[in-house]
mmCIF file of C-alpha atoms in Angstrom:
data_model
loop_
_atom_site.group_PDB
_atom_site.id
_atom_site.type_symbol
_atom_site.label_atom_id
_atom_site.label_comp_id
_atom_site.label_asym_id
_atom_site.label_seq_id
_atom_site.Cartn_x
_atom_site.Cartn_y
_atom_site.Cartn_z
ATOM 1 C CA MET A 1 -21.426 30.715 36.255
ATOM 2 C CA GLU A 2 -19.218 27.801 35.443
ATOM 3 C CA GLU A 3 -22.152 25.835 34.172
ATOM 4 C CA SER A 4 -23.336 28.382 31.596
ATOM 5 C CA MET A 5 -19.755 28.950 30.473
ATOM 6 C CA SER A 6 -19.418 25.289 29.331
ATOM 7 C CA ALA A 7 -22.907 25.340 27.785
ATOM 8 C CA GLN A 8 -21.778 28.157 25.331
ATOM 9 C CA MET A 9 -18.599 26.297 24.473
ATOM 10 C CA ARG A 10 -18.503 25.547 20.820
ATOM 11 C CA LEU A 11 -16.019 23.821 18.455
ATOM 12 C CA ARG A 12 -17.226 24.707 14.885
ATOM 13 C CA LEU A 13 -16.140 23.326 11.507
ATOM 14 C CA LEU A 14 -17.061 25.805 8.785
ATOM 15 C CA PRO A 15 -18.714 26.056 6.352
ATOM 16 C CA SER A 16 -19.617 22.424 7.113
ATOM 17 C CA ALA A 17 -18.503 19.466 8.990
ATOM 18 C CA ARG A 18 -19.051 17.424 5.739
ATOM 19 C CA CYS A 19 -16.749 18.309 2.809
ATOM 20 C CA LEU A 20 -14.588 16.896 0.081
ATOM 21 C CA PHE A 21 -11.315 15.550 0.901
ATOM 22 C CA ASP A 22 -9.544 18.359 -1.071
ATOM 23 C CA GLU A 23 -11.567 21.226 0.437
ATOM 24 C CA PRO A 24 -10.258 23.303 3.440
ATOM 25 C CA ILE A 25 -12.459 23.937 6.577
ATOM 26 C CA GLN A 26 -12.212 26.669 9.168
ATOM 27 C CA VAL A 27 -11.866 25.451 12.747
ATOM 28 C CA LYS A 28 -13.476 28.127 15.161
ATOM 29 C CA VAL A 29 -13.789 27.985 19.071
ATOM 30 C CA ALA A 30 -16.146 30.165 21.034
ATOM 31 C CA GLY A 31 -17.108 30.471 24.755
ATOM 32 C CA LEU A 32 -13.681 30.214 26.338
ATOM 33 C CA ARG A 33 -12.420 32.620 29.069
ATOM 34 C CA SER A 34 -10.509 35.575 27.870
ATOM 35 C CA LYS A 35 -6.910 34.644 26.919
ATOM 36 C CA GLN A 36 -7.499 30.920 28.058
ATOM 37 C CA LEU A 37 -4.900 28.520 26.900
ATOM 38 C CA VAL A 38 -6.218 25.173 25.310
ATOM 39 C CA THR A 39 -5.264 22.439 23.260
ATOM 40 C CA LEU A 40 -6.801 21.400 20.144
ATOM 41 C CA ARG A 41 -6.450 17.597 19.067
ATOM 42 C CA ALA A 42 -7.206 15.919 15.909
ATOM 43 C CA ARG A 43 -7.249 11.963 15.590
ATOM 44 C CA SER A 44 -8.093 9.651 12.614
ATOM 45 C CA THR A 45 -7.710 5.866 11.886
ATOM 46 C CA ASP A 46 -6.624 4.827 8.441
ATOM 47 C CA GLU A 47 -7.925 1.845 6.474
ATOM 48 C CA LYS A 48 -5.363 -0.571 8.106
ATOM 49 C CA GLY A 49 -6.563 0.359 11.582
ATOM 50 C CA VAL A 50 -3.660 2.439 12.417
ATOM 51 C CA LEU A 51 -4.346 5.544 14.680
ATOM 52 C CA PHE A 52 -2.930 8.953 13.803
ATOM 53 C CA ASN A 53 -2.952 11.979 16.171
ATOM 54 C CA SER A 54 -1.821 15.523 16.095
ATOM 55 C CA SER A 55 -2.269 18.480 18.550
ATOM 56 C CA ALA A 56 -1.642 22.251 18.867
ATOM 57 C CA SER A 57 -1.983 24.738 21.720
ATOM 58 C CA TYR A 58 -3.899 27.985 21.161
ATOM 59 C CA ARG A 59 -4.553 31.075 23.268
ATOM 60 C CA ALA A 60 -8.091 32.521 23.111
ATOM 61 C CA ASP A 61 -8.485 36.209 22.325
ATOM 62 C CA GLY A 62 -10.142 38.637 24.632
ATOM 63 C CA ARG A 63 -13.525 37.576 23.608
ATOM 64 C CA GLY A 64 -12.755 33.832 24.335
ATOM 65 C CA GLU A 65 -12.536 32.947 20.762
ATOM 66 C CA ILE A 66 -10.020 30.986 18.497
ATOM 67 C CA ASP A 67 -9.944 30.857 14.800
ATOM 68 C CA LEU A 68 -7.364 28.621 13.078
ATOM 69 C CA ASN A 69 -7.389 30.938 9.925
ATOM 70 C CA ARG A 70 -6.126 33.749 11.991
ATOM 71 C CA ASP A 71 -4.362 32.494 15.209
ATOM 72 C CA PRO A 72 -1.126 30.834 15.606
ATOM 73 C CA SER A 73 -0.323 27.566 17.341
ATOM 74 C CA LEU A 74 2.003 28.164 20.175
ATOM 75 C CA SER A 75 3.286 24.580 20.533
ATOM 76 C CA GLY A 76 2.413 21.021 19.551
ATOM 77 C CA SER A 77 2.575 19.251 16.114
ATOM 78 C CA TYR A 78 3.325 22.575 14.421
ATOM 79 C CA VAL A 79 3.682 26.232 15.418
ATOM 80 C CA GLY A 80 2.408 29.440 13.730
ATOM 81 C CA VAL A 81 -0.705 30.120 11.579
ATOM 82 C CA ASP A 82 -1.642 27.026 9.824
ATOM 83 C CA PRO A 83 -5.390 26.682 9.276
ATOM 84 C CA MET A 84 -5.245 22.906 8.242
ATOM 85 C CA GLY A 85 -2.084 22.052 10.343
ATOM 86 C CA LEU A 86 -3.827 19.434 12.390
ATOM 87 C CA LEU A 87 -4.571 17.449 9.281
ATOM 88 C CA ARG A 88 -1.304 17.890 7.834
ATOM 89 C CA SER A 89 0.564 16.787 10.871
ATOM 90 C CA LEU A 90 -1.500 13.686 11.883
ATOM 91 C CA LYS A 91 1.040 11.138 12.772
ATOM 92 C CA ALA A 92 1.011 7.512 14.055
ATOM 93 C CA ASP A 93 2.822 6.393 17.194
ATOM 94 C CA ASP A 94 4.979 4.018 15.218
ATOM 95 C CA LEU A 95 7.601 5.280 12.720
ATOM 96 C CA HIS A 96 7.305 4.944 8.905
ATOM 97 C CA LYS A 97 3.530 4.745 8.797
ATOM 98 C CA TYR A 98 1.844 6.046 5.544
ATOM 99 C CA PHE A 99 -1.863 7.046 6.079
ATOM 100 C CA TYR A 100 -3.811 4.619 3.985
ATOM 101 C CA LYS A 101 -6.893 6.288 2.597
ATOM 102 C CA ASN A 102 -7.232 4.681 -0.710
ATOM 103 C CA LYS A 103 -10.886 3.510 -0.959
ATOM 104 C CA ALA A 104 -13.248 6.121 -2.370
ATOM 105 C CA LEU A 105 -16.575 4.955 -0.844
ATOM 106 C CA GLU A 106 -15.341 5.509 2.776
ATOM 107 C CA PRO A 107 -14.911 9.185 3.816
ATOM 108 C CA PHE A 108 -11.673 10.253 5.822
ATOM 109 C CA ILE A 109 -13.187 10.825 9.245
ATOM 110 C CA VAL A 110 -11.351 13.234 11.524
ATOM 111 C CA ASN A 111 -12.186 13.833 15.121
ATOM 112 C CA PHE A 112 -11.428 17.269 16.495
ATOM 113 C CA SER A 113 -11.361 17.907 20.294
ATOM 114 C CA LEU A 114 -10.792 20.745 22.509
ATOM 115 C CA HIS A 115 -9.024 20.196 25.813
ATOM 116 C CA GLU A 116 -8.131 22.336 28.963
ATOM 117 C CA GLU A 117 -4.453 22.453 29.839
ATOM 118 C CA GLU A 118 -4.990 19.779 32.502
ATOM 119 C CA GLY A 119 -6.401 17.508 29.705
ATOM 120 C CA ARG A 120 -10.201 17.519 30.316
ATOM 121 C CA MET A 121 -12.295 17.596 27.009
ATOM 122 C CA LEU A 122 -14.397 20.680 26.669
ATOM 123 C CA ALA A 123 -15.938 20.127 23.116
ATOM 124 C CA GLU A 124 -15.566 17.958 20.061
ATOM 125 C CA ALA A 125 -16.685 17.854 16.392
ATOM 126 C CA THR A 126 -16.212 15.367 13.605
ATOM 127 C CA ASN A 127 -15.053 16.250 10.117
ATOM 128 C CA GLU A 128 -16.150 13.895 7.213
ATOM 129 C CA ARG A 129 -13.953 14.331 4.339
ATOM 130 C CA HIS A 130 -15.578 12.597 1.351
ATOM 131 C CA LEU A 131 -13.620 11.392 -1.771
ATOM 132 C CA MET A 132 -16.559 11.148 -4.129
ATOM 133 C CA GLY A 133 -18.913 14.043 -4.730
ATOM 134 C CA ASP A 134 -22.746 13.654 -5.332
ATOM 135 C CA GLY A 135 -23.582 11.789 -8.427
ATOM 136 C CA VAL A 136 -20.041 10.401 -9.112
ATOM 137 C CA ARG A 137 -20.351 6.868 -10.153
ATOM 138 C CA ARG A 138 -17.596 4.183 -9.110
ATOM 139 C CA VAL A 139 -17.577 1.015 -11.110
ATOM 140 C CA PRO A 140 -14.772 -1.709 -10.490
ATOM 141 C CA VAL A 141 -13.382 -2.950 -13.789
ATOM 142 C CA LYS A 142 -11.982 -6.387 -14.714
ATOM 143 C CA GLU A 143 -11.790 -6.694 -18.517
ATOM 144 C CA GLY A 144 -9.209 -8.615 -20.299
ATOM 145 C CA ASN A 145 -5.822 -7.205 -18.684
ATOM 146 C CA VAL A 146 -7.573 -4.192 -17.368
ATOM 147 C CA GLN A 147 -8.035 -4.217 -13.582
ATOM 148 C CA GLY A 148 -8.865 -0.909 -11.946
ATOM 149 C CA VAL A 149 -11.766 1.357 -10.872
ATOM 150 C CA LEU A 150 -13.720 3.669 -13.092
ATOM 151 C CA PHE A 151 -14.959 6.990 -11.835
ATOM 152 C CA THR A 152 -17.761 8.930 -13.886
ATOM 153 C CA PRO A 153 -18.862 12.379 -13.100
ATOM 154 C CA PRO A 154 -22.611 13.109 -13.099
ATOM 155 C CA GLY A 155 -24.124 14.465 -16.227
ATOM 156 C CA GLU A 156 -24.348 13.896 -19.962
ATOM 157 C CA GLY A 157 -20.669 14.698 -20.912
ATOM 158 C CA PRO A 158 -18.843 14.484 -23.030
ATOM 159 C CA PHE A 159 -16.045 14.542 -20.381
ATOM 160 C CA PRO A 160 -12.236 14.513 -20.761
ATOM 161 C CA ALA A 161 -10.760 11.184 -19.962
ATOM 162 C CA VAL A 162 -7.825 10.478 -17.672
ATOM 163 C CA LEU A 163 -5.885 7.205 -16.771
ATOM 164 C CA ASP A 164 -4.488 7.567 -13.384
ATOM 165 C CA LEU A 165 -1.504 5.207 -12.913
ATOM 166 C CA CYS A 166 -0.947 4.628 -9.296
ATOM 167 C CA THR A 167 2.035 2.428 -8.404
ATOM 168 C CA PHE A 168 -0.009 0.318 -6.080
ATOM 169 C CA MET A 169 -4.025 0.606 -6.135
ATOM 170 C CA SER A 170 -5.345 3.850 -4.687
ATOM 171 C CA GLU A 171 -8.922 5.432 -5.652
ATOM 172 C CA LYS A 172 -8.015 8.729 -3.881
ATOM 173 C CA ARG A 173 -6.727 10.915 -6.734
ATOM 174 C CA ALA A 174 -9.006 9.234 -9.389
ATOM 175 C CA SER A 175 -12.215 9.844 -7.421
ATOM 176 C CA LEU A 176 -11.270 13.536 -6.605
ATOM 177 C CA LEU A 177 -10.444 14.222 -10.302
ATOM 178 C CA ALA A 178 -13.936 12.698 -11.227
ATOM 179 C CA ASN A 179 -15.514 15.267 -8.860
ATOM 180 C CA LYS A 180 -13.820 17.912 -11.225
ATOM 181 C CA GLY A 181 -15.566 16.654 -14.407
ATOM 182 C CA PHE A 182 -13.110 14.082 -15.543
ATOM 183 C CA VAL A 183 -13.917 10.342 -16.456
ATOM 184 C CA VAL A 184 -10.974 8.605 -14.518
ATOM 185 C CA LEU A 185 -9.652 5.039 -14.535
ATOM 186 C CA ALA A 186 -7.630 4.337 -11.570
ATOM 187 C CA LEU A 187 -5.139 1.644 -12.526
ATOM 188 C CA PRO A 188 -2.315 0.113 -10.602
ATOM 189 C CA VAL A 189 1.178 -0.537 -12.119
ATOM 190 C CA PHE A 190 1.377 -3.506 -9.895
ATOM 191 C CA ILE A 191 -1.482 -5.748 -8.792
ATOM 192 C CA GLY A 192 -0.327 -7.831 -5.793
ATOM 193 C CA LYS A 193 3.331 -8.850 -5.837
ATOM 194 C CA PRO A 194 5.346 -7.133 -8.550
ATOM 195 C CA ASN A 195 6.457 -9.171 -11.512
ATOM 196 C CA LEU A 196 10.101 -8.159 -11.814
ATOM 197 C CA GLU A 197 10.619 -10.326 -15.091
ATOM 198 C CA ARG A 198 8.870 -8.044 -17.454
ATOM 199 C CA MET A 199 6.168 -5.500 -17.912
ATOM 200 C CA ASN A 200 3.845 -5.283 -20.897
ATOM 201 C CA LEU A 201 3.072 -1.685 -22.230
ATOM 202 C CA ASP A 202 0.155 -3.453 -24.114
ATOM 203 C CA ASP A 203 -1.704 -3.862 -20.746
ATOM 204 C CA PHE A 204 -1.696 -0.164 -20.307
ATOM 205 C CA GLU A 205 -2.625 0.565 -23.936
ATOM 206 C CA GLU A 206 -5.619 -1.832 -23.409
ATOM 207 C CA ALA A 207 -6.606 0.427 -20.473
ATOM 208 C CA LEU A 208 -6.446 3.539 -22.688
ATOM 209 C CA GLN A 209 -8.686 1.871 -25.286
ATOM 210 C CA PHE A 210 -11.163 0.809 -22.651
ATOM 211 C CA LEU A 211 -11.284 4.540 -21.365
ATOM 212 C CA GLN A 212 -11.642 5.817 -24.922
ATOM 213 C CA SER A 213 -14.629 3.390 -25.556
ATOM 214 C CA GLN A 214 -16.601 4.752 -22.524
ATOM 215 C CA PRO A 215 -19.821 6.459 -23.787
ATOM 216 C CA LYS A 216 -19.365 9.808 -21.758
ATOM 217 C CA VAL A 217 -15.761 10.121 -22.963
ATOM 218 C CA SER A 218 -15.077 12.943 -25.475
ATOM 219 C CA SER A 219 -13.447 11.918 -28.649
ATOM 220 C CA LYS A 220 -10.185 13.824 -28.034
ATOM 221 C CA GLY A 221 -7.160 12.074 -26.789
ATOM 222 C CA VAL A 222 -6.684 10.588 -23.273
ATOM 223 C CA GLY A 223 -4.583 12.208 -20.358
ATOM 224 C CA VAL A 224 -2.426 10.137 -18.048
ATOM 225 C CA ILE A 225 -1.487 11.200 -14.484
ATOM 226 C CA SER A 226 1.358 9.470 -12.785
ATOM 227 C CA ARG A 227 3.918 9.575 -9.883
ATOM 228 C CA SER A 228 6.920 7.385 -9.220
ATOM 229 C CA LYS A 229 7.051 4.137 -11.144
ATOM 230 C CA GLY A 230 3.826 5.190 -12.905
ATOM 231 C CA GLY A 231 5.830 8.182 -14.398
ATOM 232 C CA ASP A 232 8.117 6.086 -16.744
ATOM 233 C CA ILE A 233 5.111 4.107 -17.754
ATOM 234 C CA ALA A 234 3.198 7.366 -18.622
ATOM 235 C CA LEU A 235 6.197 8.575 -20.547
ATOM 236 C CA SER A 236 6.339 5.338 -22.460
ATOM 237 C CA LEU A 237 2.638 5.442 -23.322
ATOM 238 C CA ALA A 238 3.142 9.007 -24.655
ATOM 239 C CA ALA A 239 6.220 7.813 -26.654
ATOM 240 C CA PHE A 240 4.897 4.498 -28.189
ATOM 241 C CA VAL A 241 1.055 4.585 -28.206
ATOM 242 C CA PRO A 242 -1.100 6.929 -30.263
ATOM 243 C CA GLY A 243 -3.850 9.048 -28.550
ATOM 244 C CA VAL A 244 -2.054 10.190 -25.480
ATOM 245 C CA GLU A 245 -2.817 13.779 -25.411
ATOM 246 C CA ALA A 246 -1.468 14.881 -21.975
ATOM 247 C CA VAL A 247 0.879 13.447 -19.446
ATOM 248 C CA VAL A 248 1.203 14.628 -15.827
ATOM 249 C CA TRP A 249 4.537 13.229 -14.704
ATOM 250 C CA ILE A 250 5.122 13.717 -10.908
ATOM 251 C CA ASN A 251 8.423 12.834 -9.226
ATOM 252 C CA GLY A 252 9.057 9.991 -11.743
ATOM 253 C CA CYS A 253 12.161 8.959 -13.616
ATOM 254 C CA SER A 254 13.199 9.727 -17.084
ATOM 255 C CA ALA A 255 14.152 5.988 -17.803
ATOM 256 C CA ASN A 256 12.353 2.712 -17.360
ATOM 257 C CA ILE A 257 12.966 1.799 -13.766
ATOM 258 C CA GLY A 258 13.820 -1.820 -12.504
ATOM 259 C CA ILE A 259 11.777 -4.079 -15.029
ATOM 260 C CA PRO A 260 12.158 -4.678 -18.845
ATOM 261 C CA LEU A 261 9.371 -3.102 -20.737
ATOM 262 C CA TYR A 262 7.851 -5.056 -23.684
ATOM 263 C CA TYR A 263 5.393 -3.788 -26.195
ATOM 264 C CA LYS A 264 3.918 -6.003 -29.083
ATOM 265 C CA GLU A 265 5.998 -9.095 -27.874
ATOM 266 C CA ARG A 266 9.362 -7.302 -28.038
ATOM 267 C CA GLN A 267 11.557 -5.556 -25.448
ATOM 268 C CA ILE A 268 11.366 -1.813 -26.162
ATOM 269 C CA LEU A 269 13.330 -0.582 -23.189
ATOM 270 C CA SER A 270 15.950 -2.193 -20.776
ATOM 271 C CA PRO A 271 15.612 -1.706 -17.002
ATOM 272 C CA LEU A 272 17.575 1.096 -15.079
ATOM 273 C CA MET A 273 18.769 -0.726 -12.147
ATOM 274 C CA PHE A 274 19.546 0.077 -8.524
ATOM 275 C CA ASN A 275 23.057 -0.146 -6.670
ATOM 276 C CA PHE A 276 22.355 -1.111 -3.245
ATOM 277 C CA GLY A 277 25.578 -0.227 -2.026
ATOM 278 C CA LYS A 278 24.694 3.404 -2.377
ATOM 279 C CA VAL A 279 21.750 3.246 -0.060
ATOM 280 C CA ILE A 280 22.153 5.504 2.955
ATOM 281 C CA PRO A 281 20.838 4.395 6.379
ATOM 282 C CA THR A 282 19.497 7.094 8.684
ATOM 283 C CA GLU A 283 18.901 7.015 12.645
ATOM 284 C CA SER A 284 15.128 6.519 12.202
ATOM 285 C CA GLY A 285 15.649 3.179 10.538
ATOM 286 C CA ALA A 286 14.508 4.426 7.156
ATOM 287 C CA ASN A 287 17.072 4.499 4.195
ATOM 288 C CA ILE A 288 17.749 7.215 1.684
ATOM 289 C CA ILE A 289 17.737 5.584 -1.763
ATOM 290 C CA LYS A 290 18.050 8.618 -3.871
ATOM 291 C CA TYR A 291 21.633 7.869 -4.841
ATOM 292 C CA ALA A 292 21.212 4.125 -5.316
ATOM 293 C CA VAL A 293 19.562 4.550 -8.830
ATOM 294 C CA ASN A 294 21.974 4.180 -11.605
ATOM 295 C CA ASN A 295 22.623 7.277 -13.857
ATOM 296 C CA PRO A 296 20.237 7.166 -16.972
ATOM 297 C CA LEU A 297 22.727 9.280 -18.920
ATOM 298 C CA ALA A 298 25.570 6.807 -18.542
ATOM 299 C CA GLU A 299 26.337 5.129 -21.862
ATOM 300 C CA GLU A 300 25.426 1.643 -20.625
ATOM 301 C CA ASN A 301 22.092 2.806 -19.647
ATOM 302 C CA LYS A 302 21.002 4.472 -22.763
ATOM 303 C CA GLY A 303 18.659 1.770 -23.740
ATOM 304 C CA SER A 304 16.445 2.459 -20.635
ATOM 305 C CA VAL A 305 15.785 6.168 -21.379
ATOM 306 C CA VAL A 306 12.223 6.845 -22.710
ATOM 307 C CA PRO A 307 12.330 8.504 -26.077
ATOM 308 C CA ILE A 308 9.801 11.145 -25.236
ATOM 309 C CA GLU A 309 10.923 13.173 -28.131
ATOM 310 C CA GLN A 310 8.701 10.757 -30.252
ATOM 311 C CA ALA A 311 5.429 11.920 -28.260
ATOM 312 C CA ASP A 312 2.847 13.947 -29.915
ATOM 313 C CA GLY A 313 1.063 14.914 -26.574
ATOM 314 C CA HIS A 314 1.861 17.581 -23.955
ATOM 315 C CA PHE A 315 3.745 16.933 -20.815
ATOM 316 C CA LEU A 316 3.587 18.608 -17.310
ATOM 317 C CA PHE A 317 6.723 17.696 -15.555
ATOM 318 C CA VAL A 318 6.573 18.212 -11.749
ATOM 319 C CA ALA A 319 9.833 17.667 -9.584
ATOM 320 C CA SER A 320 10.258 18.065 -5.704
ATOM 321 C CA GLU A 321 13.840 19.158 -5.027
ATOM 322 C CA ASP A 322 13.737 17.445 -1.720
ATOM 323 C CA ASP A 323 12.680 14.044 -3.236
ATOM 324 C CA LEU A 324 14.836 11.657 -1.498
ATOM 325 C CA ASN A 325 13.566 8.611 -3.318
ATOM 326 C CA TRP A 326 15.542 9.640 -6.566
ATOM 327 C CA ASP A 327 16.770 12.621 -8.480
ATOM 328 C CA SER A 328 13.297 13.745 -9.774
ATOM 329 C CA LYS A 329 14.689 17.272 -10.479
ATOM 330 C CA GLY A 330 17.799 15.854 -12.386
ATOM 331 C CA TYR A 331 15.421 13.682 -14.498
ATOM 332 C CA LEU A 332 13.127 16.628 -15.147
ATOM 333 C CA ASP A 333 16.050 18.908 -16.389
ATOM 334 C CA ASP A 334 17.263 16.028 -18.576
ATOM 335 C CA MET A 335 13.876 15.598 -20.288
ATOM 336 C CA VAL A 336 13.324 19.383 -20.808
ATOM 337 C CA GLY A 337 16.800 19.735 -22.212
ATOM 338 C CA ARG A 338 16.076 16.695 -24.539
ATOM 339 C CA LEU A 339 12.919 18.110 -25.805
ATOM 340 C CA LYS A 340 14.407 21.536 -26.476
ATOM 341 C CA HIS A 341 17.295 19.875 -28.299
ATOM 342 C CA HIS A 342 14.701 18.196 -30.652
ATOM 343 C CA GLY A 343 13.161 21.772 -31.144
ATOM 344 C CA LYS A 344 10.000 20.739 -29.131
ATOM 345 C CA ASN A 345 8.100 22.989 -26.828
ATOM 346 C CA ASN A 346 5.226 20.533 -25.835
ATOM 347 C CA PHE A 347 5.895 20.794 -22.124
ATOM 348 C CA GLU A 348 5.370 22.658 -18.939
ATOM 349 C CA ASN A 349 7.326 22.127 -15.740
ATOM 350 C CA ILE A 350 7.264 22.977 -12.180
ATOM 351 C CA THR A 351 9.681 22.479 -9.416
ATOM 352 C CA TYR A 352 9.022 22.654 -5.603
ATOM 353 C CA PRO A 353 12.239 23.309 -3.550
ATOM 354 C CA ALA A 354 11.330 21.929 -0.372
ATOM 355 C CA ALA A 355 8.631 19.349 -1.138
ATOM 356 C CA GLY A 356 9.298 15.493 -0.980
ATOM 357 C CA HIS A 357 8.550 12.553 -3.234
ATOM 358 C CA LEU A 358 5.019 11.734 -2.225
ATOM 359 C CA LEU A 359 2.994 14.670 -3.756
ATOM 360 C CA GLU A 360 -0.800 13.803 -3.387
ATOM 361 C CA PRO A 361 -4.007 15.762 -3.391
ATOM 362 C CA PRO A 362 -4.015 18.356 -0.610
ATOM 363 C CA TYR A 363 -4.994 18.049 3.107
ATOM 364 C CA GLY A 364 -3.904 14.501 3.685
ATOM 365 C CA PRO A 365 -1.400 13.778 6.472
ATOM 366 C CA HIS A 366 2.321 14.228 5.510
ATOM 367 C CA CYS A 367 4.275 11.184 5.213
ATOM 368 C CA PRO A 368 8.151 11.677 5.884
ATOM 369 C CA SER A 369 9.040 7.936 5.487
ATOM 370 C CA ALA A 370 7.400 4.520 4.906
ATOM 371 C CA LEU A 371 7.858 0.988 3.634
ATOM 372 C CA HIS A 372 8.769 1.086 -0.004
ATOM 373 C CA GLY A 373 6.341 -0.959 -2.140
ATOM 374 C CA MET A 374 8.927 -2.547 -4.390
ATOM 375 C CA LEU A 375 12.047 -2.623 -2.195
ATOM 376 C CA ARG A 376 10.129 -3.833 0.988
ATOM 377 C CA PHE A 377 12.262 -1.783 3.395
ATOM 378 C CA PRO A 378 11.485 1.716 4.943
ATOM 379 C CA VAL A 379 12.617 4.693 2.985
ATOM 380 C CA VAL A 380 12.794 8.494 3.602
ATOM 381 C CA TRP A 381 10.496 10.341 1.074
ATOM 382 C CA GLY A 382 11.608 13.893 1.969
ATOM 383 C CA GLY A 383 9.880 17.034 2.188
ATOM 384 C CA GLU A 384 9.670 19.884 4.762
ATOM 385 C CA PRO A 385 5.934 19.371 5.959
ATOM 386 C CA ARG A 386 4.711 22.824 5.693
ATOM 387 C CA ALA A 387 6.262 23.505 2.251
ATOM 388 C CA HIS A 388 5.194 20.113 1.037
ATOM 389 C CA ALA A 389 1.603 20.738 2.001
ATOM 390 C CA ALA A 390 1.825 24.050 0.216
ATOM 391 C CA ALA A 391 3.160 22.240 -2.950
ATOM 392 C CA GLU A 392 0.314 19.707 -2.898
ATOM 393 C CA LEU A 393 -2.335 22.600 -2.732
ATOM 394 C CA HIS A 394 -0.643 24.465 -5.779
ATOM 395 C CA LEU A 395 -0.070 21.425 -7.870
ATOM 396 C CA TRP A 396 -3.630 20.024 -7.312
ATOM 397 C CA GLN A 397 -5.058 23.226 -9.144
ATOM 398 C CA LYS A 398 -2.225 23.162 -11.761
ATOM 399 C CA ILE A 399 -3.122 19.551 -12.694
ATOM 400 C CA GLN A 400 -6.698 20.251 -13.210
ATOM 401 C CA ASP A 401 -5.985 23.320 -15.310
ATOM 402 C CA PHE A 402 -3.435 21.433 -17.360
ATOM 403 C CA LEU A 403 -5.594 18.458 -17.998
ATOM 404 C CA ARG A 404 -8.593 20.688 -18.795
ATOM 405 C CA THR A 405 -6.725 22.776 -21.210
ATOM 406 C CA ARG A 406 -5.157 19.816 -22.981
ATOM 407 C CA LEU A 407 -8.150 17.594 -23.234
ATOM 408 C CA THR A 408 -10.931 19.940 -24.010
ATOM 409 C CA SER A 409 -11.928 21.380 -27.407
ATOM 410 C CA SER A 410 -11.636 25.268 -27.416
ATOM 411 C CA ALA A 411 -15.510 25.695 -27.297
ATOM 412 C CA ALA A 412 -15.908 23.649 -24.093
ATOM 413 C CA GLN A 413 -12.878 25.379 -22.644
ATOM 414 C CA THR A 414 -14.537 28.649 -22.290
ATOM 415 C CA THR A 415 -17.675 27.353 -20.464
ATOM 416 C CA SER A 416 -15.589 25.289 -17.855
ATOM 417 C CA LYS A 417 -13.939 28.592 -16.768
ATOM 418 C CA LEU A 418 -17.328 30.271 -15.736
#
């Protein structure tokens, strides 16, 4: 009897073990004893070779089955019903590790395994989570001052175009947006070591022009999506450079952070600086830097505030209230107030009460703290893990709807909704 039991043991990933990075899967187990207690484990290795793990204990129903869409985890990395909880809670053994999955050609590989209480493995299955859908083209770009990666959807187009400003190079969000019918140029704000002397808005304008010149791009203006330091660059493009039709600003600043910004050989914005005396250390060894950023509303910092009231395009402002990197919610409120004061209503805004700084495409591992790219010490990003994951899922759809609405002519809009 024991033999036939194990032969029927199944760990299934539905609808398929292969999917896109931003698609959910259903994890189901069959062939267990009635009410048997087991542990499900997930593990994955990131691009830097760091191993991440998660686990959760489940009790089978009377028929010896478990369905993660229905059944609660009793203990482990999370408790309660959380169908994609094993992915969200993947964690490295060392503290302050961000899961690097930034190259679009390699899928995010997650190994799921089922174990008896004593630890013996009963079954396993591998989930291949792809960043690029069928027919999407990936072309590295090195032209003039433009250094990034261009993603183009299959088909004739014309497609809406989006500049994805990542603080440091990542192809993840750009490739996933290309799957949805956008031509996307992933462009890092910093290549290699950040130059803190000056930043040229002209380089980003050049990237916009490169995008607009692509054969499959529709004639309507370009969209920009950004987070963190990319946010103030996106605002500056909207304020100073023509043709920016839509800006998605995620947990950015309302002022130009850290580095003087130049355009056409003259400084247009002074830098808003940090006061390192206001950094708060935590027991984990990561620092809270939220209160270390100087106040953009103070008189002496007025020259760093981006004059978004000059912009013709539309804004989607997104702020996490548990962002511990800086006061994203405060910056959002300031910008909304300023636009209203100028009689403008060219914006939408969303706030997520319990989410943290790093809002990304859904179903990646939650990162509570990691090394800060500019400051070179570990910082706390914030976010209650489950609420943060829910915010990522909600926002991902919102971003697509906003960009599609703002970058498509009305005729094309009706067809894309079918």
